[in-house]
Amino acid sequence: MRHLILLLILLALTAFSLKGQTVGNSPEDRIKDFTNIPKETSSLIDSLDRISVPDSTTLSAYIEVIQQIYQSAPGLAEILAGTTLIKAKKLGLLRTQFDCHFFLIFINLEFTQYAKAQQAIIACKEILKKEDFQGYEARLDNAQGLFFYAQGIYEEASIYIRRSLEYWKQEGEHRRIAIALNNLGTIYLEKQEYDSALANFSSALEYKRLIGNQQSTATTLGNIGSAYSSAGKYELALETMLEADSIYQIFDNNSNMSLSKRLIARILINLERTDEALPYLQEAERISGQIRNPKMLYLTYEEYARYHFAREEYRMAYLYKDKYALLKDSVYNNESANAIMELRTNYEDQQRENELMLSNQKLELLNLQQEKTQTVIVLLALVVLSILLVAFIFFRLQRTKLEKNQVVAAREREIQEAKMGQLQEELAARARELTSRALEMVKKNDFLNQLKADLVAVPTVDPVIKKELSRIN
């Protein structure tokens, strides 16, 4: 009974302590406690509204600052990215708009707000339709791959990431090739295809060492350590994770340090070296609390439960498992509230879009009717004009034909008249000729008659001849 009372008291104290540690993901919760933001960052943020001329360089600097803020305060980074996006739209800077939307994809994926992430992807696509920035489509393909990966749609994710990988290989961009290979390895790791995951992680590691980016190299080493651990190769996993953790310590990368120390502790527990695991768990808990990351904190509590269970300290294992469950539920409840808020916002947006769509449809219908009326009027006008044109052409042809016939008739009359004149001339000529011939014949006949009379009158003419002459008429 005494142990039960003690256990209840411990549970109450745990719940009370967790109440102050719970951090939500709502916009109001995200803007609390940003003590890690440098003062120079605040001055840059204050000057954002004072930009009055298009200056992509200045806004690009803001995006870099926002990316730095994202490590410690993702909620504030989201708000600042939205503010920068509004300014970029006012100034008409498409490249900066793309960068803001692109950054918002990853922020919304971090908060599991997939609808907003998809909206940011669509916005990026629309910008690329207006202006094709070199290499940006491949970046968007990689982001879409991560979008599908976050939702567990691994095959679709692989297609997009491989597409970006092929482009970057053609361009020889080693840094981005390493990013794509690392993302592919992560997908294979989730699919429990450990050999393929290790192959992609190892290829990514070669590229990252080639370009000399130590922090990125440490991230890939951490991924390789996770793959070895998931495959049950704990010694190799420990060696790789220790190397990654040493690099994180050099650069004081708290979020990755918390992850690496938690994974090192898990590997040591699996190797039954629990005494060595405890300092790593304590350090992971300290860093998670310092950076106010509830997810990392409840995952560390889960490792504490495994640690105590491995040491057969079941009461402590139960306490940490309970702390893990309480904190996880708290985070889940906040995420659920955000999801409901997002659904409501999307519903309202959809309603507004539907109303706008209906209004546009009515306007389009009215315009269509007007266009139809105008089309009918134009067609009628064309028909009338066509009829008038045909009538004009017909009457023109008839008139031309009539004129042609008149000309032909006139020519025929002229020809007939000419022929008649010629015939009359010929008849007159022949009449004159016949008259002259008749006169000649008359003259000849008179001459012959005279000659006959003269011959008959001659007394010396032979009677035979006279007889013959009498026959001549």
XYZ file of C-alpha atoms in Angstrom, residues 79-436:
358
model
C 5.675 33.604 -39.701
C 8.746 35.457 -41.020
C 8.722 33.433 -44.241
C 5.090 34.458 -44.771
C 5.971 38.121 -44.139
C 8.884 37.960 -46.586
C 6.621 36.290 -49.153
C 4.105 39.149 -48.926
C 6.888 41.693 -49.447
C 8.282 39.717 -52.409
C 4.821 39.610 -54.017
C 4.416 43.375 -53.635
C 7.816 43.908 -55.258
C 7.168 41.321 -57.998
C 10.248 39.233 -57.194
C 9.400 35.765 -58.552
C 12.635 34.083 -57.482
C 12.241 35.278 -53.888
C 8.584 34.191 -53.924
C 9.696 30.728 -55.010
C 12.308 30.592 -52.226
C 9.692 31.544 -49.615
C 7.147 28.984 -50.843
C 9.908 26.385 -51.096
C 10.950 27.027 -47.499
C 7.317 26.881 -46.350
C 7.049 23.376 -47.845
C 9.576 22.070 -45.330
C 8.172 24.061 -42.407
C 4.674 22.685 -43.038
C 6.054 19.162 -43.410
C 7.751 19.650 -40.035
C 4.359 20.480 -38.503
C 2.631 17.697 -40.524
C 0.459 20.297 -42.254
C 0.367 18.477 -45.564
C -2.399 20.560 -47.131
C -0.394 23.759 -46.635
C 2.741 22.022 -47.895
C 0.864 21.001 -51.042
C -0.371 24.568 -51.519
C 3.247 25.772 -51.310
C 4.257 23.150 -53.918
C 1.474 24.306 -56.258
C 2.555 27.930 -55.773
C 6.139 26.980 -56.724
C 4.865 25.241 -59.867
C 2.860 28.312 -60.866
C 5.945 30.519 -60.482
C 8.017 28.146 -62.639
C 5.343 28.371 -65.347
C 5.900 32.136 -65.452
C 9.698 31.961 -65.398
C 11.895 28.870 -65.668
C 14.729 29.356 -63.183
C 17.572 26.964 -63.950
C 17.675 23.990 -61.596
C 14.602 25.044 -59.612
C 12.391 22.333 -61.089
C 14.810 19.686 -59.804
C 14.723 21.303 -56.355
C 10.938 21.188 -56.434
C 11.002 17.521 -57.513
C 13.164 16.731 -54.487
C 10.765 18.639 -52.208
C 7.777 16.770 -53.667
C 9.617 13.531 -52.981
C 9.962 14.518 -49.326
C 6.276 15.532 -49.305
C 5.248 12.010 -50.344
C 7.851 10.463 -48.028
C 6.396 12.313 -45.029
C 3.012 10.727 -45.800
C 4.463 7.242 -46.244
C 3.979 7.155 -50.040
C 7.474 5.816 -50.689
C 7.205 4.743 -54.345
C 5.975 8.167 -55.448
C 8.645 9.795 -53.292
C 11.367 7.706 -54.962
C 10.196 8.737 -58.455
C 10.475 12.471 -57.724
C 13.796 12.232 -55.905
C 15.343 10.072 -58.639
C 14.213 12.621 -61.208
C 16.003 15.396 -59.314
C 19.047 13.136 -58.868
C 19.330 12.535 -62.643
C 19.224 16.275 -63.330
C 21.860 17.105 -60.731
C 24.126 14.343 -62.022
C 23.916 15.881 -65.503
C 24.739 19.303 -64.048
C 27.490 17.901 -61.809
C 26.109 19.544 -58.646
C 27.792 17.410 -55.973
C 26.041 19.001 -53.008
C 22.571 18.395 -54.405
C 23.508 14.908 -55.623
C 24.442 14.110 -52.022
C 21.093 15.495 -50.809
C 19.123 13.336 -53.251
C 21.139 10.198 -52.431
C 20.645 10.845 -48.728
C 16.882 11.210 -49.243
C 16.740 7.974 -51.243
C 18.644 6.221 -48.468
C 16.110 7.502 -45.936
C 13.254 6.091 -48.025
C 14.936 2.686 -48.259
C 15.564 2.790 -44.509
C 11.845 3.319 -43.878
C 11.094 0.421 -46.239
C 13.564 -1.718 -44.215
C 15.708 -2.285 -47.304
C 18.899 -1.758 -45.359
C 21.430 -2.722 -48.052
C 19.945 -0.231 -50.512
C 19.775 2.392 -47.766
C 23.435 1.898 -46.841
C 24.473 1.996 -50.509
C 22.769 5.372 -51.039
C 24.001 6.791 -47.724
C 27.580 5.700 -48.539
C 27.415 7.333 -51.978
C 26.053 10.522 -50.382
C 28.874 10.432 -47.815
C 31.497 10.324 -50.591
C 30.043 13.420 -52.236
C 29.753 15.293 -48.934
C 33.358 14.537 -48.020
C 34.341 15.629 -51.514
C 32.742 19.061 -51.066
C 34.063 19.330 -47.484
C 30.807 20.055 -45.645
C 31.428 18.538 -42.200
C 27.980 19.135 -40.702
C 26.313 17.558 -43.693
C 28.825 14.713 -43.496
C 27.844 14.169 -39.861
C 24.165 13.987 -40.836
C 24.874 11.268 -43.376
C 27.050 9.418 -40.858
C 24.101 9.536 -38.484
C 21.869 8.067 -41.180
C 24.384 5.297 -41.818
C 24.511 4.610 -38.072
C 20.707 4.372 -37.982
C 20.757 1.945 -40.913
C 23.384 -0.243 -39.245
C 21.412 -0.173 -36.002
C 18.145 -1.109 -37.734
C 19.980 -3.946 -39.484
C 21.293 -5.218 -36.132
C 24.933 -4.290 -36.830
C 25.374 -2.474 -33.543
C 29.179 -2.257 -33.421
C 29.320 -0.574 -36.837
C 26.374 1.618 -35.854
C 28.133 2.724 -32.640
C 31.371 3.554 -34.434
C 29.545 5.614 -37.070
C 27.312 7.447 -34.585
C 30.266 8.381 -32.368
C 32.009 9.904 -35.382
C 28.877 11.894 -36.273
C 28.408 13.052 -32.670
C 31.992 14.313 -32.469
C 31.374 16.512 -35.533
C 28.094 17.847 -34.082
C 29.949 18.831 -30.892
C 32.498 20.804 -32.912
C 29.747 22.905 -34.506
C 27.516 22.926 -31.396
C 24.552 21.592 -33.404
C 22.111 20.979 -30.536
C 19.219 19.391 -32.397
C 21.429 16.832 -34.124
C 23.471 16.308 -30.958
C 20.311 15.368 -29.079
C 19.393 12.878 -31.802
C 22.870 11.348 -32.063
C 23.277 10.956 -28.290
C 19.862 9.326 -28.019
C 20.726 6.892 -30.816
C 24.138 6.136 -29.256
C 22.382 5.356 -25.985
C 19.961 3.020 -27.804
C 22.848 1.201 -29.511
C 24.701 0.811 -26.200
C 21.531 -0.594 -24.605
C 21.239 -3.099 -27.463
C 24.890 -4.024 -26.862
C 24.032 -4.474 -23.139
C 26.449 -1.687 -22.183
C 23.854 0.191 -20.171
C 26.338 1.912 -17.843
C 27.832 3.714 -20.839
C 24.370 4.619 -22.186
C 23.240 6.724 -19.194
C 25.494 9.801 -19.791
C 24.310 9.985 -23.390
C 20.655 9.842 -22.300
C 21.208 12.576 -19.734
C 22.901 14.765 -22.324
C 20.107 14.128 -24.851
C 17.503 15.099 -22.221
C 19.394 18.261 -21.330
C 19.742 19.387 -24.954
C 16.085 18.572 -25.789
C 14.947 20.709 -22.874
C 17.353 23.471 -23.822
C 16.097 23.737 -27.403
C 12.469 23.199 -26.250
C 11.762 20.335 -28.611
C 8.975 18.188 -27.096
C 9.278 15.445 -29.702
C 12.951 14.881 -28.961
C 12.172 15.011 -25.258
C 9.490 12.316 -25.298
C 11.674 10.129 -27.539
C 14.446 10.496 -24.971
C 11.979 9.438 -22.256
C 11.244 6.361 -24.344
C 14.952 5.509 -24.415
C 15.097 6.051 -20.638
C 12.290 3.492 -20.287
C 14.246 1.012 -22.437
C 17.388 1.717 -20.417
C 15.712 1.004 -17.073
C 13.907 -2.009 -18.486
C 17.247 -3.461 -19.660
C 18.598 -2.971 -16.133
C 15.433 -4.628 -14.722
C 14.467 -1.398 -12.965
C 10.836 -1.813 -13.874
C 9.376 0.922 -11.673
C 11.614 3.579 -13.266
C 10.934 2.072 -16.683
C 7.203 2.455 -16.024
C 7.619 6.074 -14.863
C 9.556 7.064 -17.976
C 7.160 5.187 -20.217
C 4.338 7.131 -18.604
C 6.191 10.431 -19.053
C 6.770 9.470 -22.685
C 3.066 8.712 -23.212
C 1.871 11.913 -21.490
C 4.186 14.197 -23.424
C 3.522 12.423 -26.701
C -0.235 12.668 -26.166
C 0.139 16.358 -25.386
C 2.056 16.952 -28.599
C -0.415 14.786 -30.506
C -3.369 16.726 -29.087
C -1.796 20.001 -30.168
C -1.097 18.579 -33.602
C -4.678 17.297 -33.786
C -5.973 20.728 -32.817
C -3.769 22.253 -35.498
C -5.009 19.673 -37.984
C -8.628 20.506 -37.109
C -7.828 24.211 -37.392
C -6.174 23.563 -40.725
C -9.159 21.522 -41.923
C -11.498 24.305 -40.863
C -9.352 26.879 -42.600
C -9.196 24.698 -45.692
C -12.970 24.229 -45.537
C -13.528 27.983 -45.326
C -11.010 28.545 -48.092
C -12.785 25.906 -50.154
C -16.123 27.607 -49.532
C -14.689 30.930 -50.631
C -13.163 29.267 -53.651
C -16.494 27.602 -54.469
C -18.328 30.923 -54.164
C -15.714 32.568 -56.304
C -15.954 29.685 -58.750
C -19.763 30.030 -58.921
C -19.438 33.761 -59.438
C -16.869 33.162 -62.150
C -19.099 30.526 -63.732
C -22.045 32.950 -63.783
C -19.828 35.606 -65.273
C -18.509 33.127 -67.810
C -22.080 32.044 -68.636
C -23.118 35.676 -69.115
C -20.073 36.299 -71.266
C -20.844 33.123 -73.176
C -24.417 34.274 -73.811
C -23.175 37.669 -74.937
C -20.633 36.013 -77.173
C -23.369 33.723 -78.530
C -25.638 36.705 -79.257
C -22.787 38.552 -80.880
C -21.956 35.449 -82.888
C -25.563 35.134 -84.111
C -25.611 38.822 -85.087
C -22.314 38.453 -86.903
C -23.571 35.315 -88.696
C -26.808 37.054 -89.733
C -24.834 40.025 -90.972
C -22.563 37.686 -92.898
C -25.597 35.889 -94.399
C -27.197 39.196 -95.463
C -23.901 40.410 -96.890
C -23.458 37.100 -98.667
C -26.940 37.343 -100.199
C -26.327 40.940 -101.270
C -22.971 39.969 -102.676
C -24.470 37.032 -104.616
C -27.290 39.249 -105.918
C -24.807 41.932 -106.923
C -22.638 39.382 -108.686
C -25.703 37.837 -110.426
C -27.036 41.164 -111.682
C -23.562 42.215 -112.658
C -23.135 39.038 -114.678
C -26.576 39.482 -116.269
C -25.789 43.068 -117.176
C -22.420 42.067 -118.532
C -24.066 39.279 -120.535
C -26.709 41.661 -121.880
C -24.104 44.222 -122.814
C -22.079 41.505 -124.478
C -25.151 40.290 -126.387
C -25.921 43.834 -127.476
C -22.385 44.266 -128.697
C -22.561 40.949 -130.529
C -25.935 41.873 -132.063
C -24.595 45.242 -133.135
C -21.578 43.595 -134.672
C -23.799 41.098 -136.445
C -25.998 43.942 -137.763
C -22.919 45.742 -138.968
C -21.749 42.581 -140.651
C -25.171 42.013 -142.215
C -25.331 45.603 -143.367
C -21.834 45.330 -144.737
C -22.727 42.101 -146.528
C -25.970 43.655 -147.884
C -24.071 46.694 -149.078
C -21.453 44.500 -150.675
C -24.208 42.343 -152.276
C -26.049 45.418 -153.556
C -22.800 46.748 -154.980
C -22.162 43.400 -156.624
C -25.755 43.342 -158.035
C -25.406 46.903 -159.279
C -22.093 46.051 -160.884
C -23.552 42.958 -162.481
C -26.599 44.941 -163.614
C -24.307 47.527 -165.154
C -22.283 44.763 -166.737
C -25.421 43.054 -168.077
C -26.715 46.404 -169.369
C -23.455 47.123 -171.105
